[in-house]
Amino acid sequence: MAGSYVQILRSRGCVTPLDFQQLLAELEQEVERRRQLGQKSAARKALIASSYHPARPEIYSSLQDAALAPEFLGASEYSTSPGADLKGLLQRLETVSDEKRIYRVPVFTASFCQALLEELEHFEQSDMPKGRPNTMNNYGMLMSELGLDEPLVTPLRERFLQPLMALLFPECGGGCLDSHRAFVVKYALGQDLELGCHYDNAELTLNVALGKAFTGGALYFGGLFQAPAALREPLEVEHVVGQGVLHRGGQLHGARPLRTGERWNLIVWLRASTVRNHLCPMCCQKPDLVDDEGFGDGFTRDEPTTVDVCALT
């Protein structure tokens, strides 16, 4: 137990030696859980690939331009054109907040959102194993386990998002996004209703509303997590089905309580190893790496095929 944390822990009720002993046991249990995440996820993915029967098999084909909104295609095409600059790109996006550098653009067509939702609901109702999207959401699924990373999310990142992000957020590694973590979150009455304030394990984030019919659940944004008084005047952003919100991963944000209906969102954490190899965005320290499977947490060593996670987080 690092001495620098003792006073913080005491202020939060961890006082007696027994309190510290119980906390240490919980921490060791959590470390072990995280060590097994990659292996267990790979096992679920293999079982799903061998036993699951999709309702919409066309979703698993390589991403087609027809699935994407014309505005998104136009913005991406502009971003790769000679002489493209930030000013020209911003004419093709909605600037939600110039101060916070939050932007919005239609990403998917309504028909593609509907088809993807039908597939996600079909999978949700199946008896296949499902990994939690993250530590804060209990309902949803990991796109990698469902087999949708390679055909859908990877081309979305490589062909379309990276040119946009290179102009919007060059200092965050927007032009060298080499991995991602993508998941779908679901909010419904009797399930998850809201999401507490947090920042993402990502350099940049795309959040796309897929549906269905709902009220409430607006996103809210503060400042960067390193800034004091970062949530003094939060900015609220309503969801629009098919549209994606683009923001920095370090931007504090959350979701207001859902009032009615169901809300499904696709979240893509976009990562740049050239940035996070120098500073882990979660622990704000030089990464101490351990091997993992898949994209891991987006860190790399000198070997290009190695995928790692930060042992400190």
PDB file of C-alpha atoms in Angstrom:
ATOM      1  CA  MET A   1       0.000   0.000   0.000  1.00  0.00           C
ATOM      2  CA  ALA A   2       1.777   3.136  -1.214  1.00  0.00           C
ATOM      3  CA  GLY A   3       2.243   5.709   1.493  1.00  0.00           C
ATOM      4  CA  SER A   4       0.945   8.476  -0.758  1.00  0.00           C
ATOM      5  CA  TYR A   5      -2.503   6.859  -0.706  1.00  0.00           C
ATOM      6  CA  VAL A   6      -2.817   6.341   3.051  1.00  0.00           C
ATOM      7  CA  GLN A   7      -4.285   9.754   3.847  1.00  0.00           C
ATOM      8  CA  ILE A   8      -6.749   9.531   0.962  1.00  0.00           C
ATOM      9  CA  LEU A   9      -7.882   6.078   2.073  1.00  0.00           C
ATOM     10  CA  ARG A  10      -8.239   7.175   5.691  1.00  0.00           C
ATOM     11  CA  SER A  11     -10.402  10.123   4.606  1.00  0.00           C
ATOM     12  CA  ARG A  12     -12.696   7.609   2.883  1.00  0.00           C
ATOM     13  CA  GLY A  13     -13.145   5.350   5.892  1.00  0.00           C
ATOM     14  CA  CYS A  14     -10.235   2.942   5.566  1.00  0.00           C
ATOM     15  CA  VAL A  15      -8.781   3.367   9.071  1.00  0.00           C
ATOM     16  CA  THR A  16      -8.010   0.144  10.948  1.00  0.00           C
ATOM     17  CA  PRO A  17      -5.445  -2.520  10.005  1.00  0.00           C
ATOM     18  CA  LEU A  18      -8.388  -4.812   9.192  1.00  0.00           C
ATOM     19  CA  ASP A  19      -9.773  -2.182   6.792  1.00  0.00           C
ATOM     20  CA  PHE A  20      -6.454  -2.045   4.951  1.00  0.00           C
ATOM     21  CA  GLN A  21      -6.175  -5.841   4.915  1.00  0.00           C
ATOM     22  CA  GLN A  22      -9.637  -6.184   3.365  1.00  0.00           C
ATOM     23  CA  LEU A  23      -8.850  -3.487   0.817  1.00  0.00           C
ATOM     24  CA  LEU A  24      -5.622  -5.209  -0.165  1.00  0.00           C
ATOM     25  CA  ALA A  25      -7.501  -8.476  -0.673  1.00  0.00           C
ATOM     26  CA  GLU A  26     -10.018  -6.708  -2.914  1.00  0.00           C
ATOM     27  CA  LEU A  27      -7.220  -5.126  -4.924  1.00  0.00           C
ATOM     28  CA  GLU A  28      -5.467  -8.459  -5.403  1.00  0.00           C
ATOM     29  CA  GLN A  29      -8.752  -9.998  -6.545  1.00  0.00           C
ATOM     30  CA  GLU A  30      -9.264  -7.171  -9.054  1.00  0.00           C
ATOM     31  CA  VAL A  31      -5.711  -7.501 -10.388  1.00  0.00           C
ATOM     32  CA  GLU A  32      -6.263 -11.208 -10.975  1.00  0.00           C
ATOM     33  CA  ARG A  33      -9.589 -10.515 -12.701  1.00  0.00           C
ATOM     34  CA  ARG A  34      -7.923  -8.084 -15.070  1.00  0.00           C
ATOM     35  CA  ARG A  35      -5.122 -10.513 -15.819  1.00  0.00           C
ATOM     36  CA  GLN A  36      -7.682 -13.031 -17.036  1.00  0.00           C
ATOM     37  CA  LEU A  37      -9.732 -10.609 -19.161  1.00  0.00           C
ATOM     38  CA  GLY A  38      -7.917 -11.247 -22.427  1.00  0.00           C
ATOM     39  CA  GLN A  39      -7.940 -15.022 -22.127  1.00  0.00           C
ATOM     40  CA  LYS A  40     -11.604 -15.197 -21.165  1.00  0.00           C
ATOM     41  CA  SER A  41     -12.598 -12.801 -23.943  1.00  0.00           C
ATOM     42  CA  ALA A  42     -10.721 -14.883 -26.512  1.00  0.00           C
ATOM     43  CA  ALA A  43     -12.533 -18.011 -25.296  1.00  0.00           C
ATOM     44  CA  ARG A  44     -15.925 -16.318 -25.639  1.00  0.00           C
ATOM     45  CA  LYS A  45     -15.051 -15.053 -29.114  1.00  0.00           C
ATOM     46  CA  ALA A  46     -14.042 -18.560 -30.249  1.00  0.00           C
ATOM     47  CA  LEU A  47     -17.269 -20.087 -28.924  1.00  0.00           C
ATOM     48  CA  ILE A  48     -19.409 -17.393 -30.560  1.00  0.00           C
ATOM     49  CA  ALA A  49     -17.603 -17.830 -33.890  1.00  0.00           C
ATOM     50  CA  SER A  50     -18.241 -21.579 -33.865  1.00  0.00           C
ATOM     51  CA  SER A  51     -21.797 -21.715 -32.481  1.00  0.00           C
ATOM     52  CA  TYR A  52     -23.655 -18.433 -33.023  1.00  0.00           C
ATOM     53  CA  HIS A  53     -26.069 -17.982 -35.946  1.00  0.00           C
ATOM     54  CA  PRO A  54     -26.546 -14.298 -36.857  1.00  0.00           C
ATOM     55  CA  ALA A  55     -29.938 -12.828 -37.659  1.00  0.00           C
ATOM     56  CA  ARG A  56     -28.402 -10.301 -40.080  1.00  0.00           C
ATOM     57  CA  PRO A  57     -25.346 -12.007 -41.621  1.00  0.00           C
ATOM     58  CA  GLU A  58     -24.797  -9.110 -44.033  1.00  0.00           C
ATOM     59  CA  ILE A  59     -23.608  -7.042 -41.062  1.00  0.00           C
ATOM     60  CA  TYR A  60     -20.538  -9.275 -40.919  1.00  0.00           C
ATOM     61  CA  SER A  61     -19.497  -8.425 -44.479  1.00  0.00           C
ATOM     62  CA  SER A  62     -16.854  -5.784 -45.036  1.00  0.00           C
ATOM     63  CA  LEU A  63     -18.101  -2.265 -44.312  1.00  0.00           C
ATOM     64  CA  GLN A  64     -19.711  -0.716 -47.378  1.00  0.00           C
ATOM     65  CA  ASP A  65     -20.074   2.975 -48.163  1.00  0.00           C
ATOM     66  CA  ALA A  66     -23.845   2.429 -48.416  1.00  0.00           C
ATOM     67  CA  ALA A  67     -23.949   1.914 -44.637  1.00  0.00           C
ATOM     68  CA  LEU A  68     -22.475   5.344 -44.004  1.00  0.00           C
ATOM     69  CA  ALA A  69     -24.220   8.704 -43.952  1.00  0.00           C
ATOM     70  CA  PRO A  70     -23.407  10.985 -46.915  1.00  0.00           C
ATOM     71  CA  GLU A  71     -22.193  13.695 -44.516  1.00  0.00           C
ATOM     72  CA  PHE A  72     -19.680  11.300 -42.957  1.00  0.00           C
ATOM     73  CA  LEU A  73     -18.465  10.100 -46.342  1.00  0.00           C
ATOM     74  CA  GLY A  74     -18.091  13.696 -47.500  1.00  0.00           C
ATOM     75  CA  ALA A  75     -16.150  14.769 -44.411  1.00  0.00           C
ATOM     76  CA  SER A  76     -13.817  11.767 -44.667  1.00  0.00           C
ATOM     77  CA  GLU A  77     -13.284  12.292 -48.395  1.00  0.00           C
ATOM     78  CA  TYR A  78     -12.478  15.952 -47.816  1.00  0.00           C
ATOM     79  CA  SER A  79      -9.995  15.057 -45.072  1.00  0.00           C
ATOM     80  CA  THR A  80      -7.915  13.000 -47.503  1.00  0.00           C
ATOM     81  CA  SER A  81      -8.005  15.568 -50.312  1.00  0.00           C
ATOM     82  CA  PRO A  82      -4.984  17.733 -51.188  1.00  0.00           C
ATOM     83  CA  GLY A  83      -4.944  20.956 -49.195  1.00  0.00           C
ATOM     84  CA  ALA A  84      -7.517  19.780 -46.627  1.00  0.00           C
ATOM     85  CA  ASP A  85      -7.352  21.773 -43.409  1.00  0.00           C
ATOM     86  CA  LEU A  86      -9.216  22.111 -40.128  1.00  0.00           C
ATOM     87  CA  LYS A  87     -11.216  25.133 -41.235  1.00  0.00           C
ATOM     88  CA  GLY A  88     -12.543  23.295 -44.270  1.00  0.00           C
ATOM     89  CA  LEU A  89     -13.370  20.184 -42.259  1.00  0.00           C
ATOM     90  CA  LEU A  90     -15.301  22.130 -39.630  1.00  0.00           C
ATOM     91  CA  GLN A  91     -17.603  23.379 -42.371  1.00  0.00           C
ATOM     92  CA  ARG A  92     -18.632  19.748 -42.824  1.00  0.00           C
ATOM     93  CA  LEU A  93     -19.192  18.928 -39.140  1.00  0.00           C
ATOM     94  CA  GLU A  94     -21.344  20.321 -36.359  1.00  0.00           C
ATOM     95  CA  THR A  95     -19.221  22.017 -33.715  1.00  0.00           C
ATOM     96  CA  VAL A  96     -20.981  21.178 -30.453  1.00  0.00           C
ATOM     97  CA  SER A  97     -18.420  23.074 -28.379  1.00  0.00           C
ATOM     98  CA  ASP A  98     -15.487  25.000 -29.784  1.00  0.00           C
ATOM     99  CA  GLU A  99     -14.051  25.429 -26.274  1.00  0.00           C
ATOM    100  CA  LYS A 100     -14.257  21.725 -25.428  1.00  0.00           C
ATOM    101  CA  ARG A 101     -13.544  20.646 -29.017  1.00  0.00           C
ATOM    102  CA  ILE A 102     -16.573  18.377 -29.244  1.00  0.00           C
ATOM    103  CA  TYR A 103     -18.004  17.682 -32.682  1.00  0.00           C
ATOM    104  CA  ARG A 104     -20.922  15.772 -34.188  1.00  0.00           C
ATOM    105  CA  VAL A 105     -21.593  14.235 -37.596  1.00  0.00           C
ATOM    106  CA  PRO A 106     -24.067  11.681 -38.995  1.00  0.00           C
ATOM    107  CA  VAL A 107     -22.136   8.378 -39.222  1.00  0.00           C
ATOM    108  CA  PHE A 108     -24.552   5.586 -40.182  1.00  0.00           C
ATOM    109  CA  THR A 109     -27.700   5.547 -42.288  1.00  0.00           C
ATOM    110  CA  ALA A 110     -31.021   4.852 -40.552  1.00  0.00           C
ATOM    111  CA  SER A 111     -31.340   1.500 -42.344  1.00  0.00           C
ATOM    112  CA  PHE A 112     -27.898   0.369 -41.189  1.00  0.00           C
ATOM    113  CA  CYS A 113     -28.632   1.416 -37.592  1.00  0.00           C
ATOM    114  CA  GLN A 114     -31.822  -0.658 -37.721  1.00  0.00           C
ATOM    115  CA  ALA A 115     -30.051  -3.700 -39.156  1.00  0.00           C
ATOM    116  CA  LEU A 116     -27.240  -3.487 -36.612  1.00  0.00           C
ATOM    117  CA  LEU A 117     -29.731  -3.117 -33.762  1.00  0.00           C
ATOM    118  CA  GLU A 118     -31.648  -6.187 -34.937  1.00  0.00           C
ATOM    119  CA  GLU A 119     -28.408  -8.173 -34.903  1.00  0.00           C
ATOM    120  CA  LEU A 120     -27.387  -6.887 -31.478  1.00  0.00           C
ATOM    121  CA  GLU A 121     -30.776  -7.707 -29.964  1.00  0.00           C
ATOM    122  CA  HIS A 122     -30.701 -11.167 -31.531  1.00  0.00           C
ATOM    123  CA  PHE A 123     -27.293 -11.784 -29.954  1.00  0.00           C
ATOM    124  CA  GLU A 124     -28.434 -10.380 -26.617  1.00  0.00           C
ATOM    125  CA  GLN A 125     -31.346 -12.835 -26.552  1.00  0.00           C
ATOM    126  CA  SER A 126     -29.158 -15.817 -27.471  1.00  0.00           C
ATOM    127  CA  ASP A 127     -27.524 -18.151 -24.964  1.00  0.00           C
ATOM    128  CA  MET A 128     -24.040 -17.137 -26.077  1.00  0.00           C
ATOM    129  CA  PRO A 129     -21.636 -15.853 -23.383  1.00  0.00           C
ATOM    130  CA  LYS A 130     -21.310 -12.085 -23.214  1.00  0.00           C
ATOM    131  CA  GLY A 131     -18.473 -10.000 -21.817  1.00  0.00           C
ATOM    132  CA  ARG A 132     -19.241  -6.713 -20.081  1.00  0.00           C
ATOM    133  CA  PRO A 133     -18.481  -3.675 -22.239  1.00  0.00           C
ATOM    134  CA  ASN A 134     -16.395  -2.068 -19.476  1.00  0.00           C
ATOM    135  CA  THR A 135     -16.234  -1.705 -15.702  1.00  0.00           C
ATOM    136  CA  MET A 136     -19.079   0.854 -15.572  1.00  0.00           C
ATOM    137  CA  ASN A 137     -21.676  -0.680 -17.915  1.00  0.00           C
ATOM    138  CA  ASN A 138     -23.432  -3.954 -17.115  1.00  0.00           C
ATOM    139  CA  TYR A 139     -25.464  -4.307 -20.327  1.00  0.00           C
ATOM    140  CA  GLY A 140     -24.109  -4.420 -23.849  1.00  0.00           C
ATOM    141  CA  MET A 141     -21.440  -6.350 -25.693  1.00  0.00           C
ATOM    142  CA  LEU A 142     -17.901  -6.229 -27.053  1.00  0.00           C
ATOM    143  CA  MET A 143     -17.712  -5.882 -30.824  1.00  0.00           C
ATOM    144  CA  SER A 144     -14.553  -8.004 -30.943  1.00  0.00           C
ATOM    145  CA  GLU A 145     -16.276 -10.972 -29.287  1.00  0.00           C
ATOM    146  CA  LEU A 146     -19.212 -10.713 -31.663  1.00  0.00           C
ATOM    147  CA  GLY A 147     -16.842 -10.829 -34.624  1.00  0.00           C
ATOM    148  CA  LEU A 148     -17.557  -7.277 -35.785  1.00  0.00           C
ATOM    149  CA  ASP A 149     -14.137  -5.714 -35.200  1.00  0.00           C
ATOM    150  CA  GLU A 150     -12.544  -6.831 -38.457  1.00  0.00           C
ATOM    151  CA  PRO A 151     -15.442  -6.245 -40.880  1.00  0.00           C
ATOM    152  CA  LEU A 152     -16.923  -3.110 -39.299  1.00  0.00           C
ATOM    153  CA  VAL A 153     -14.878  -1.232 -36.710  1.00  0.00           C
ATOM    154  CA  THR A 154     -11.360  -1.600 -38.132  1.00  0.00           C
ATOM    155  CA  PRO A 155     -12.262  -0.215 -41.582  1.00  0.00           C
ATOM    156  CA  LEU A 156     -14.321   2.506 -39.902  1.00  0.00           C
ATOM    157  CA  ARG A 157     -11.199   3.558 -37.981  1.00  0.00           C
ATOM    158  CA  GLU A 158      -8.641   3.136 -40.733  1.00  0.00           C
ATOM    159  CA  ARG A 159     -10.524   4.466 -43.760  1.00  0.00           C
ATOM    160  CA  PHE A 160     -12.813   7.096 -42.325  1.00  0.00           C
ATOM    161  CA  LEU A 161     -12.093   8.156 -38.734  1.00  0.00           C
ATOM    162  CA  GLN A 162      -8.325   8.530 -38.919  1.00  0.00           C
ATOM    163  CA  PRO A 163      -8.355  11.199 -41.680  1.00  0.00           C
ATOM    164  CA  LEU A 164     -10.956  13.168 -39.701  1.00  0.00           C
ATOM    165  CA  MET A 165      -9.147  12.854 -36.395  1.00  0.00           C
ATOM    166  CA  ALA A 166      -5.804  13.774 -37.954  1.00  0.00           C
ATOM    167  CA  LEU A 167      -7.209  17.232 -38.693  1.00  0.00           C
ATOM    168  CA  LEU A 168      -9.349  17.582 -35.559  1.00  0.00           C
ATOM    169  CA  PHE A 169      -6.916  16.293 -32.923  1.00  0.00           C
ATOM    170  CA  PRO A 170      -3.353  16.006 -34.288  1.00  0.00           C
ATOM    171  CA  GLU A 171      -1.796  16.480 -30.829  1.00  0.00           C
ATOM    172  CA  CYS A 172      -3.777  13.483 -29.503  1.00  0.00           C
ATOM    173  CA  GLY A 173      -2.439  11.099 -32.134  1.00  0.00           C
ATOM    174  CA  GLY A 174      -5.422  11.538 -34.435  1.00  0.00           C
ATOM    175  CA  GLY A 175      -3.288  10.799 -37.475  1.00  0.00           C
ATOM    176  CA  CYS A 176      -1.779   7.572 -36.098  1.00  0.00           C
ATOM    177  CA  LEU A 177      -4.703   5.645 -34.592  1.00  0.00           C
ATOM    178  CA  ASP A 178      -3.461   2.061 -34.695  1.00  0.00           C
ATOM    179  CA  SER A 179      -5.931   0.232 -32.434  1.00  0.00           C
ATOM    180  CA  HIS A 180      -9.292   0.545 -30.741  1.00  0.00           C
ATOM    181  CA  ARG A 181     -11.709  -0.950 -28.247  1.00  0.00           C
ATOM    182  CA  ALA A 182     -15.292  -0.967 -29.480  1.00  0.00           C
ATOM    183  CA  PHE A 183     -18.412  -1.930 -27.570  1.00  0.00           C
ATOM    184  CA  VAL A 184     -22.145  -1.388 -27.501  1.00  0.00           C
ATOM    185  CA  VAL A 185     -23.867  -0.137 -24.356  1.00  0.00           C
ATOM    186  CA  LYS A 186     -27.557  -0.549 -23.583  1.00  0.00           C
ATOM    187  CA  TYR A 187     -29.682   1.544 -21.219  1.00  0.00           C
ATOM    188  CA  ALA A 188     -33.214   0.492 -20.262  1.00  0.00           C
ATOM    189  CA  LEU A 189     -35.620   0.646 -17.340  1.00  0.00           C
ATOM    190  CA  GLY A 190     -34.679  -2.023 -14.809  1.00  0.00           C
ATOM    191  CA  GLN A 191     -31.137  -2.140 -16.205  1.00  0.00           C
ATOM    192  CA  ASP A 192     -28.452   0.529 -16.475  1.00  0.00           C
ATOM    193  CA  LEU A 193     -30.117   3.956 -16.492  1.00  0.00           C
ATOM    194  CA  GLU A 194     -27.221   6.405 -16.340  1.00  0.00           C
ATOM    195  CA  LEU A 195     -23.454   6.609 -16.389  1.00  0.00           C
ATOM    196  CA  GLY A 196     -21.347   8.418 -13.839  1.00  0.00           C
ATOM    197  CA  CYS A 197     -18.737  10.986 -14.699  1.00  0.00           C
ATOM    198  CA  HIS A 198     -15.543   9.445 -16.099  1.00  0.00           C
ATOM    199  CA  TYR A 199     -12.893   9.719 -18.777  1.00  0.00           C
ATOM    200  CA  ASP A 200     -12.025   7.085 -21.360  1.00  0.00           C
ATOM    201  CA  ASN A 201      -9.049   4.777 -21.781  1.00  0.00           C
ATOM    202  CA  ALA A 202      -8.566   6.300 -25.208  1.00  0.00           C
ATOM    203  CA  GLU A 203      -6.859   9.180 -26.943  1.00  0.00           C
ATOM    204  CA  LEU A 204     -10.103   9.927 -28.820  1.00  0.00           C
ATOM    205  CA  THR A 205     -13.678   8.635 -28.684  1.00  0.00           C
ATOM    206  CA  LEU A 206     -16.554   8.154 -31.117  1.00  0.00           C
ATOM    207  CA  ASN A 207     -20.031   7.723 -29.579  1.00  0.00           C
ATOM    208  CA  VAL A 208     -22.804   6.830 -32.063  1.00  0.00           C
ATOM    209  CA  ALA A 209     -26.476   6.629 -31.052  1.00  0.00           C
ATOM    210  CA  LEU A 210     -28.033   3.544 -32.690  1.00  0.00           C
ATOM    211  CA  GLY A 211     -31.561   3.831 -31.232  1.00  0.00           C
ATOM    212  CA  LYS A 212     -34.162   2.881 -30.169  1.00  0.00           C
ATOM    213  CA  ALA A 213     -36.956   5.218 -29.011  1.00  0.00           C
ATOM    214  CA  PHE A 214     -36.107   6.876 -25.666  1.00  0.00           C
ATOM    215  CA  THR A 215     -36.224  10.058 -23.645  1.00  0.00           C
ATOM    216  CA  GLY A 216     -33.513  11.353 -21.337  1.00  0.00           C
ATOM    217  CA  GLY A 217     -30.015   9.921 -21.269  1.00  0.00           C
ATOM    218  CA  ALA A 218     -28.262  13.030 -22.602  1.00  0.00           C
ATOM    219  CA  LEU A 219     -24.483  13.134 -22.541  1.00  0.00           C
ATOM    220  CA  TYR A 220     -22.815  15.762 -20.388  1.00  0.00           C
ATOM    221  CA  PHE A 221     -19.266  17.047 -20.698  1.00  0.00           C
ATOM    222  CA  GLY A 222     -16.929  18.869 -18.383  1.00  0.00           C
ATOM    223  CA  GLY A 223     -13.319  19.831 -18.968  1.00  0.00           C
ATOM    224  CA  LEU A 224     -10.273  17.611 -19.266  1.00  0.00           C
ATOM    225  CA  PHE A 225      -9.847  15.370 -16.228  1.00  0.00           C
ATOM    226  CA  GLN A 226      -6.513  16.994 -15.333  1.00  0.00           C
ATOM    227  CA  ALA A 227      -8.142  20.428 -15.022  1.00  0.00           C
ATOM    228  CA  PRO A 228      -9.413  21.764 -11.670  1.00  0.00           C
ATOM    229  CA  ALA A 229     -13.159  22.404 -11.417  1.00  0.00           C
ATOM    230  CA  ALA A 230     -13.599  20.377 -14.601  1.00  0.00           C
ATOM    231  CA  LEU A 231     -17.325  19.805 -14.017  1.00  0.00           C
ATOM    232  CA  ARG A 232     -18.305  23.268 -12.842  1.00  0.00           C
ATOM    233  CA  GLU A 233     -20.523  24.017 -15.870  1.00  0.00           C
ATOM    234  CA  PRO A 234     -21.184  20.767 -17.756  1.00  0.00           C
ATOM    235  CA  LEU A 235     -22.374  20.890 -21.348  1.00  0.00           C
ATOM    236  CA  GLU A 236     -25.345  18.639 -22.208  1.00  0.00           C
ATOM    237  CA  VAL A 237     -25.583  16.986 -25.619  1.00  0.00           C
ATOM    238  CA  GLU A 238     -28.716  15.157 -26.742  1.00  0.00           C
ATOM    239  CA  HIS A 239     -28.417  11.917 -28.695  1.00  0.00           C
ATOM    240  CA  VAL A 240     -29.472  11.846 -32.345  1.00  0.00           C
ATOM    241  CA  VAL A 241     -29.899   8.371 -33.847  1.00  0.00           C
ATOM    242  CA  GLY A 242     -27.260   7.675 -36.464  1.00  0.00           C
ATOM    243  CA  GLN A 243     -25.083  10.599 -35.422  1.00  0.00           C
ATOM    244  CA  GLY A 244     -21.716  10.318 -33.728  1.00  0.00           C
ATOM    245  CA  VAL A 245     -20.129  12.587 -31.133  1.00  0.00           C
ATOM    246  CA  LEU A 246     -16.346  12.999 -31.417  1.00  0.00           C
ATOM    247  CA  HIS A 247     -14.331  14.055 -28.368  1.00  0.00           C
ATOM    248  CA  ARG A 248     -11.025  13.640 -26.579  1.00  0.00           C
ATOM    249  CA  GLY A 249     -10.776  10.594 -24.341  1.00  0.00           C
ATOM    250  CA  GLY A 250      -9.602  12.710 -21.428  1.00  0.00           C
ATOM    251  CA  GLN A 251     -12.750  14.853 -21.512  1.00  0.00           C
ATOM    252  CA  LEU A 252     -14.815  14.238 -18.393  1.00  0.00           C
ATOM    253  CA  HIS A 253     -18.284  13.059 -19.380  1.00  0.00           C
ATOM    254  CA  GLY A 254     -21.246  10.926 -18.345  1.00  0.00           C
ATOM    255  CA  ALA A 255     -24.871  10.217 -19.203  1.00  0.00           C
ATOM    256  CA  ARG A 256     -27.998  11.588 -17.535  1.00  0.00           C
ATOM    257  CA  PRO A 257     -30.665   9.108 -16.361  1.00  0.00           C
ATOM    258  CA  LEU A 258     -32.835   7.480 -19.004  1.00  0.00           C
ATOM    259  CA  ARG A 259     -36.498   8.352 -18.478  1.00  0.00           C
ATOM    260  CA  THR A 260     -38.291   6.066 -20.953  1.00  0.00           C
ATOM    261  CA  GLY A 261     -37.532   3.510 -23.648  1.00  0.00           C
ATOM    262  CA  GLU A 262     -34.217   1.889 -24.579  1.00  0.00           C
ATOM    263  CA  ARG A 263     -30.985   3.529 -25.695  1.00  0.00           C
ATOM    264  CA  TRP A 264     -28.230   1.672 -27.564  1.00  0.00           C
ATOM    265  CA  ASN A 265     -24.909   3.330 -28.418  1.00  0.00           C
ATOM    266  CA  LEU A 266     -21.788   2.173 -30.212  1.00  0.00           C
ATOM    267  CA  ILE A 267     -18.649   3.440 -28.462  1.00  0.00           C
ATOM    268  CA  VAL A 268     -15.251   3.288 -30.144  1.00  0.00           C
ATOM    269  CA  TRP A 269     -12.214   4.092 -28.034  1.00  0.00           C
ATOM    270  CA  LEU A 270      -9.559   5.174 -30.536  1.00  0.00           C
ATOM    271  CA  ARG A 271      -5.968   4.652 -29.482  1.00  0.00           C
ATOM    272  CA  ALA A 272      -2.575   5.833 -30.709  1.00  0.00           C
ATOM    273  CA  SER A 273       0.392   3.854 -29.409  1.00  0.00           C
ATOM    274  CA  THR A 274       2.777   6.688 -30.304  1.00  0.00           C
ATOM    275  CA  VAL A 275       1.020   8.748 -27.625  1.00  0.00           C
ATOM    276  CA  ARG A 276       0.161   6.216 -24.938  1.00  0.00           C
ATOM    277  CA  ASN A 277       3.519   4.432 -25.092  1.00  0.00           C
ATOM    278  CA  HIS A 278       4.957   7.522 -23.413  1.00  0.00           C
ATOM    279  CA  LEU A 279       2.149   8.173 -20.922  1.00  0.00           C
ATOM    280  CA  CYS A 280      -0.686   5.851 -19.900  1.00  0.00           C
ATOM    281  CA  PRO A 281      -3.907   7.905 -20.093  1.00  0.00           C
ATOM    282  CA  MET A 282      -5.343   6.166 -17.030  1.00  0.00           C
ATOM    283  CA  CYS A 283      -2.508   6.162 -14.502  1.00  0.00           C
ATOM    284  CA  CYS A 284      -0.652   9.145 -16.033  1.00  0.00           C
ATOM    285  CA  GLN A 285       2.654   7.318 -15.682  1.00  0.00           C
ATOM    286  CA  LYS A 286       5.132   5.685 -18.039  1.00  0.00           C
ATOM    287  CA  PRO A 287       3.454   2.349 -18.940  1.00  0.00           C
ATOM    288  CA  ASP A 288       4.673  -0.820 -17.241  1.00  0.00           C
ATOM    289  CA  LEU A 289       3.606  -3.381 -19.828  1.00  0.00           C
ATOM    290  CA  VAL A 290       2.496  -6.998 -19.664  1.00  0.00           C
ATOM    291  CA  ASP A 291       1.499  -9.170 -22.619  1.00  0.00           C
ATOM    292  CA  ASP A 292      -2.156  -9.475 -23.571  1.00  0.00           C
ATOM    293  CA  GLU A 293      -4.274 -10.756 -26.453  1.00  0.00           C
ATOM    294  CA  GLY A 294      -5.895  -8.863 -29.317  1.00  0.00           C
ATOM    295  CA  PHE A 295      -5.435  -5.080 -29.254  1.00  0.00           C
ATOM    296  CA  GLY A 296      -4.892  -5.186 -25.492  1.00  0.00           C
ATOM    297  CA  ASP A 297      -4.952  -1.607 -24.250  1.00  0.00           C
ATOM    298  CA  GLY A 298      -3.276  -0.265 -27.372  1.00  0.00           C
ATOM    299  CA  PHE A 299       0.311  -0.077 -26.125  1.00  0.00           C
ATOM    300  CA  THR A 300       3.191  -1.510 -28.163  1.00  0.00           C
ATOM    301  CA  ARG A 301       6.794  -2.451 -27.598  1.00  0.00           C
ATOM    302  CA  ASP A 302       9.483  -2.321 -30.283  1.00  0.00           C
ATOM    303  CA  GLU A 303       8.154  -5.523 -31.839  1.00  0.00           C
ATOM    304  CA  PRO A 304       5.258  -4.530 -34.127  1.00  0.00           C
ATOM    305  CA  THR A 305       3.233  -7.680 -33.425  1.00  0.00           C
ATOM    306  CA  THR A 306       3.279  -7.325 -29.633  1.00  0.00           C
ATOM    307  CA  VAL A 307       0.120  -6.131 -27.922  1.00  0.00           C
ATOM    308  CA  ASP A 308       0.200  -4.991 -24.323  1.00  0.00           C
ATOM    309  CA  VAL A 309      -1.711  -3.568 -21.386  1.00  0.00           C
ATOM    310  CA  CYS A 310      -0.434  -1.286 -18.645  1.00  0.00           C
ATOM    311  CA  ALA A 311       0.128  -3.321 -15.484  1.00  0.00           C
ATOM    312  CA  LEU A 312      -0.541  -0.267 -13.319  1.00  0.00           C
ATOM    313  CA  THR A 313      -4.160   0.067 -14.468  1.00  0.00           C
TER     314      THR A 313
END
